[in-house]
């Protein structure tokens, strides 16, 4: 008897909680939605005004062609048929997809010279592998030592990286390295869960961040000249 | 007897699956659970159909190009039966369509009664 | 060997089915249903019905689950049975 | 027997149907036009029906098949002597009734007059269909139409009583309809045909128990409308209807249709020979005789004039059935002729009741004292009608009763003769006081001593019907060749034996 | 379900993946003749790519790419292709959906015409399925409530 | 050269349904004419089909030009063609009617409504015309899905009613699919004619028996036969009036058609009569349906709900005719498919019109209606008389054949049920008619109120379909002999 | 209610079990399903439709009408969802 009462009470409590939570969430959502959507739209508008006319279409065309070639390579990989018919189909499909989502692949990344980026990516590869390897060893040591000297903590830092694609690259690299996991990114602020203090220190040196910045051509700020007419941007900014 | 079981046990498991789905459809009170039941029931039927297509020693029903002389050497027995597969593709489509419509109706119900429990809805309707 | 694989898959499917209808949290039930569909599609692929398996994987385990989650998040998550 | 393909029977049915539609579409706004349609149609119909009389008297049969309904059974009209007799009767009385209705409805300023006239026309259309039906199914179809179209008339007043009366009417007649339907289908499965044939077509088909069962069902079914005794309950209740409707119910359409149906069953489906073989005729006759006596007693006990007339009707209808059941030439002639004579007499009586109601709003017999002085024409007509019903010469009731009595003797059944006589005595007993009181008794409260008749539209028809019943008593073949039709019909039926 | 996710990782990854998913979907449609797959599976995947975009980028942005009205039009367009091909065969003087008759206008042997007919039909199926999957998800996740100023 | 009309009559509504969305997006007002055009074309095609069938016999149409057991085949015989004409005509009438009622009830959903409406009709036609078991399932699902959606947009309780319908409908469809599966396992074929050839050797097989049982239950669910009718009353009560008017006459009838098709042209009649006593069971279920429907209808105060229960009872008549399993009974059943379609059409259209004009549907609220809507109520009375079985309305004739069949089969209990049910119907309908026509005395004292209540007849686009349906009731009654001799007698399987 | 449901389910199950007794053995290459209609699809698909994937050729050619129906089912589902759910929010006056 009492048990059932208890159960009912809990159920009720749950319901109430749920309701409250839903309401709160609704409220939050609506506000968050408004602000974030408004913000992103505003940014977009700004960007459009920023790069008006020929600039924009040049950029779009460039994105389009790059996307097309990447996709076509992918198609050939998938298809494995090289007769005229299937290749034509492939070209049509790739054109279609490029048309549909050419702005996705390179959206709000400041597109640097893709060749440089690719080269740097591959050259940074071994370093990452080394990092991962050493981190592996460390974690293995932590796990195998009888005392298990772990000291879990969440660290927070603000990155200097600017584009979201590089944020994601950083976050994934952190996660990929054993011992650390990126929990969340908020407005350039990283929340990382680390297994012990040493790992956290390693992270805090910012070496990885630098590497990523290098790969995405953010550290050297040369990309602006690569792509855009600087004087015009400055003029617009003024 | 053992042979019998061995050759039929598949069917029995499908039947049990069907019955689980069927029970969820008519015995459960939550509407989403009922839809889950529909899903299970239909998948079990599809499983039954697909298993009728199976042939011992049969491979995927994709006929290889055997250049020049290939066409005459195709033996039906070496490929599994494609017809049930075709039928079941249609059945899966039907399944997902039903699912979509059912969920839409569920949302419409929730909009009105603010609950998904059958008994509560019935009480409100009185 | 194959028969054993078959049997194991069938067992999984059964367990998932029973779990899906008996779990009280609808979101979990839906996820379990996704797993059920996935095992099902393995089973079919194993029987040579690749097309059907492919469809099932994309439909039931993919879109179906997404639709379910959308609906559940739009309504109530807890169920009484 | 010569058969002529002729569209006339169909026209006779259709003309009223079209009239009904015209009435509806004319509606409440143009009353005079609407009433004009009613009268025009009734006269037209009468002309069409009368135009068939010469052919039929020569022994020919007019036939018209509309459409095949099912294998071996068509929607078919066939006009023989008996049918034509009923047709002439109904169409002739309709003229009187429609004129009278106009007076009655206007006199009382009734509601829903369009509905009233519409249903009236529909009713007559159905009656005509019944009269000319060539087979059982056609008969049944029109029979059901009649039932349904009469219902709004019965419930016309829309009071609690009227609605109850309507329900009762509907319940009785539709249950009867279901019973008949069953029997008809059964007969169809037995024989594969449903066409009427003088002398019956069931002879030699089916086992005797089945046939007895069927006969019982059919008589039960049609007996409801003919108000044979255990099934008569609806008729007095239906008296809540407006008087012309009661007149229609009792003298023209409904109950006559019931009796007509009974006679068709007895004479044209089963036939004398089969009934003799199965010994059914005697049972039926006893059954009818029972009704005669009991309904007479009931009639004596009524104070409401229309109710008394109702029981009198039951009484007379039972006499008709009894006559037909005796299966002798005289009895059949008498009973067919009695249908006609009773029609004219009883409609007169009802018209009188209606006229009294319109004028004085009195319904009970005890209130009629001294009315004869106020409404001499009306009460005079009543006297003729009442005496006719009792069988006084030279009114037409005498002739029919005479032939019936002859029939009893031919059948060597004195007991039925006795029943006839007793019923005549009862007629006298329940009508004579009314006549006496209205003319000679001094009323308790003062009433208008001057001449003050009902509207002419009402008085004229009732006088005419009274006069006709008088004339028919003297010249049975006047106007309509009623007697000829009846006797040739009887001859043909028994000739088919 | 349809608001913008806060999670930057998911958004970015989705953005990178969507073109590939779409291409894969088209591949599945086009190569239905030779490998498992076909219009239906491809269409589902294509639809899923749009759903993914909707989930990660929110309603407003997704509408630029694929709105519910577009989805409706696409869905009828796809089936129209299918039934139109059938009708074309009928107009060419054969039975409904008899692709063999298409050889008269495609100038190939009937078997090849049938193959091309299958391809055309699969494309139709793909378009419809894609559009419908998107629109069903759209309706369910938004509860069908359209913004006010939409016509 | 085979005639193309069998496929066109399905494909035309389909294509127009697909066109409805773009056109409706462009101009909302176009949907209604598009629907009308599609359904009229479809109706013409079905008439042409019927004509061809009558003059040249059964049509075999190979879709995609593949010969039958491999491809899908359309087989149109007398039974098919007859039902096709009914379905396309009834839906055309409902489409004409729908304009005002949809504009009033669902102003925001006109485009989608007409699209689904056309799909529904195409689904029903597709079920009827096909000669392939699985193709039937596909079209069954089209019709069902469209039906769920159409019902769900009704008034307050509609979504829940529709959900229940969905559950039962899906069970029905799944059972049907299982039946197909079982038959496929034991024969390897999906074509009805092919199955008819193969099956007799397998009648002893348990697989076939179970398949048959599942077909029966599945179809029974779809046609709402008595113990399986639970979804029906709610669904048809809450659905929008146009939808009730479309589904009530057609959905159950098409179910009945499928039942006849499976029992007598996929399986041999002797299988369902002698080998297993299906027809007997069906007969008793039908008898139960007739009585139960009528009695439940008596208990209702809501007019539309009452009609829904009457529909249950009417389905019983058809099933009873099938259950009698003799020539007259089956003739009655097939004739009743026609008659009942028109009766239910007229009744539901009338209720829709009443609701459109006055918003009322409780029986006790119908007072004065015969003055406000004289033609509508006249139509109601005629339809009511037909349901009761008063000649010369068409309802009488199907009852005639049913009773004939019952007597032929010496099933006296069924005869009694048929007779009693028509009495129950009398009570049912005259209760309504009394309320609508007869008013308490005091309210019209003096008869002066005749013109006080103005006529508010339903708009012409609603009135004309009502009158068409009513005219149909009368005309089919008179022409029943003709219909039977030209179509139905060939539709009844040869061996009876 | 629940007991009734269980009873129904068990009854149906028993019926289905009953049916399996006469079923061809699992994966039997000589079952009727494998020898009656389907062999032609496999043997003739290249010759008649030039499509190696038999499932595709059956789906979109031999039984293409079914597939049209299937696509229509999908389309119906889409429109049905729109029909059921779409309500335009009232414009604020």
Tab-separated table of C-alpha atoms in Angstrom, chain B residues 66-121:
chain	number	residue	atom	x	y	z
B	66	UNK	CA	29.285	-12.987	-68.416
B	67	UNK	CA	30.468	-11.495	-71.637
B	68	UNK	CA	29.299	-12.977	-74.855
B	69	UNK	CA	28.115	-16.364	-73.838
B	70	UNK	CA	26.823	-15.598	-70.365
B	71	UNK	CA	23.153	-15.308	-70.937
B	72	UNK	CA	22.473	-18.934	-71.571
B	73	UNK	CA	24.200	-20.166	-68.511
B	74	UNK	CA	22.156	-18.439	-65.868
B	75	UNK	CA	20.680	-20.951	-63.475
B	76	UNK	CA	17.822	-19.734	-61.418
B	77	UNK	CA	18.711	-22.073	-58.595
B	78	UNK	CA	21.976	-20.318	-57.921
B	79	UNK	CA	20.343	-17.021	-57.093
B	80	UNK	CA	17.894	-16.390	-54.289
B	81	UNK	CA	14.359	-15.660	-55.282
B	82	UNK	CA	14.079	-11.939	-56.049
B	83	UNK	CA	10.305	-11.644	-56.087
B	84	UNK	CA	9.728	-11.544	-52.312
B	85	UNK	CA	12.443	-8.947	-52.051
B	86	UNK	CA	10.612	-6.748	-54.458
B	87	UNK	CA	7.385	-7.210	-52.622
B	88	UNK	CA	9.049	-6.433	-49.353
B	89	UNK	CA	10.609	-3.263	-50.643
B	90	UNK	CA	7.092	-2.127	-51.263
B	91	UNK	CA	6.036	-3.360	-47.863
B	92	UNK	CA	8.801	-1.398	-46.172
B	93	UNK	CA	7.677	1.696	-47.965
B	94	UNK	CA	4.176	1.066	-46.817
B	95	UNK	CA	5.510	0.597	-43.313
B	96	UNK	CA	7.297	3.889	-43.207
B	97	UNK	CA	4.320	5.649	-44.747
B	98	UNK	CA	2.040	4.222	-42.132
B	99	UNK	CA	4.541	5.258	-39.512
B	100	UNK	CA	4.568	8.819	-40.780
B	101	UNK	CA	0.820	9.120	-40.884
B	102	UNK	CA	0.449	7.453	-37.507
B	103	UNK	CA	2.916	9.818	-35.891
B	104	UNK	CA	1.201	12.773	-37.465
B	105	UNK	CA	-2.082	11.598	-36.025
B	106	UNK	CA	-0.450	11.064	-32.654
B	107	UNK	CA	0.757	14.629	-32.651
B	108	UNK	CA	-2.690	15.823	-33.571
B	109	UNK	CA	-4.060	13.779	-30.667
B	110	UNK	CA	-1.495	15.190	-28.293
B	111	UNK	CA	-2.389	18.676	-29.367
B	112	UNK	CA	-5.938	18.047	-28.321
B	113	UNK	CA	-5.705	15.856	-25.224
B	114	UNK	CA	-2.223	16.577	-24.006
B	115	UNK	CA	-1.601	12.923	-23.284
B	116	UNK	CA	-0.806	9.792	-25.174
B	117	UNK	CA	-2.397	7.251	-22.853
B	118	UNK	CA	-5.444	5.629	-24.316
B	119	UNK	CA	-7.326	5.379	-21.037
B	120	UNK	CA	-6.745	9.013	-20.181
B	121	UNK	CA	-7.949	10.061	-23.586
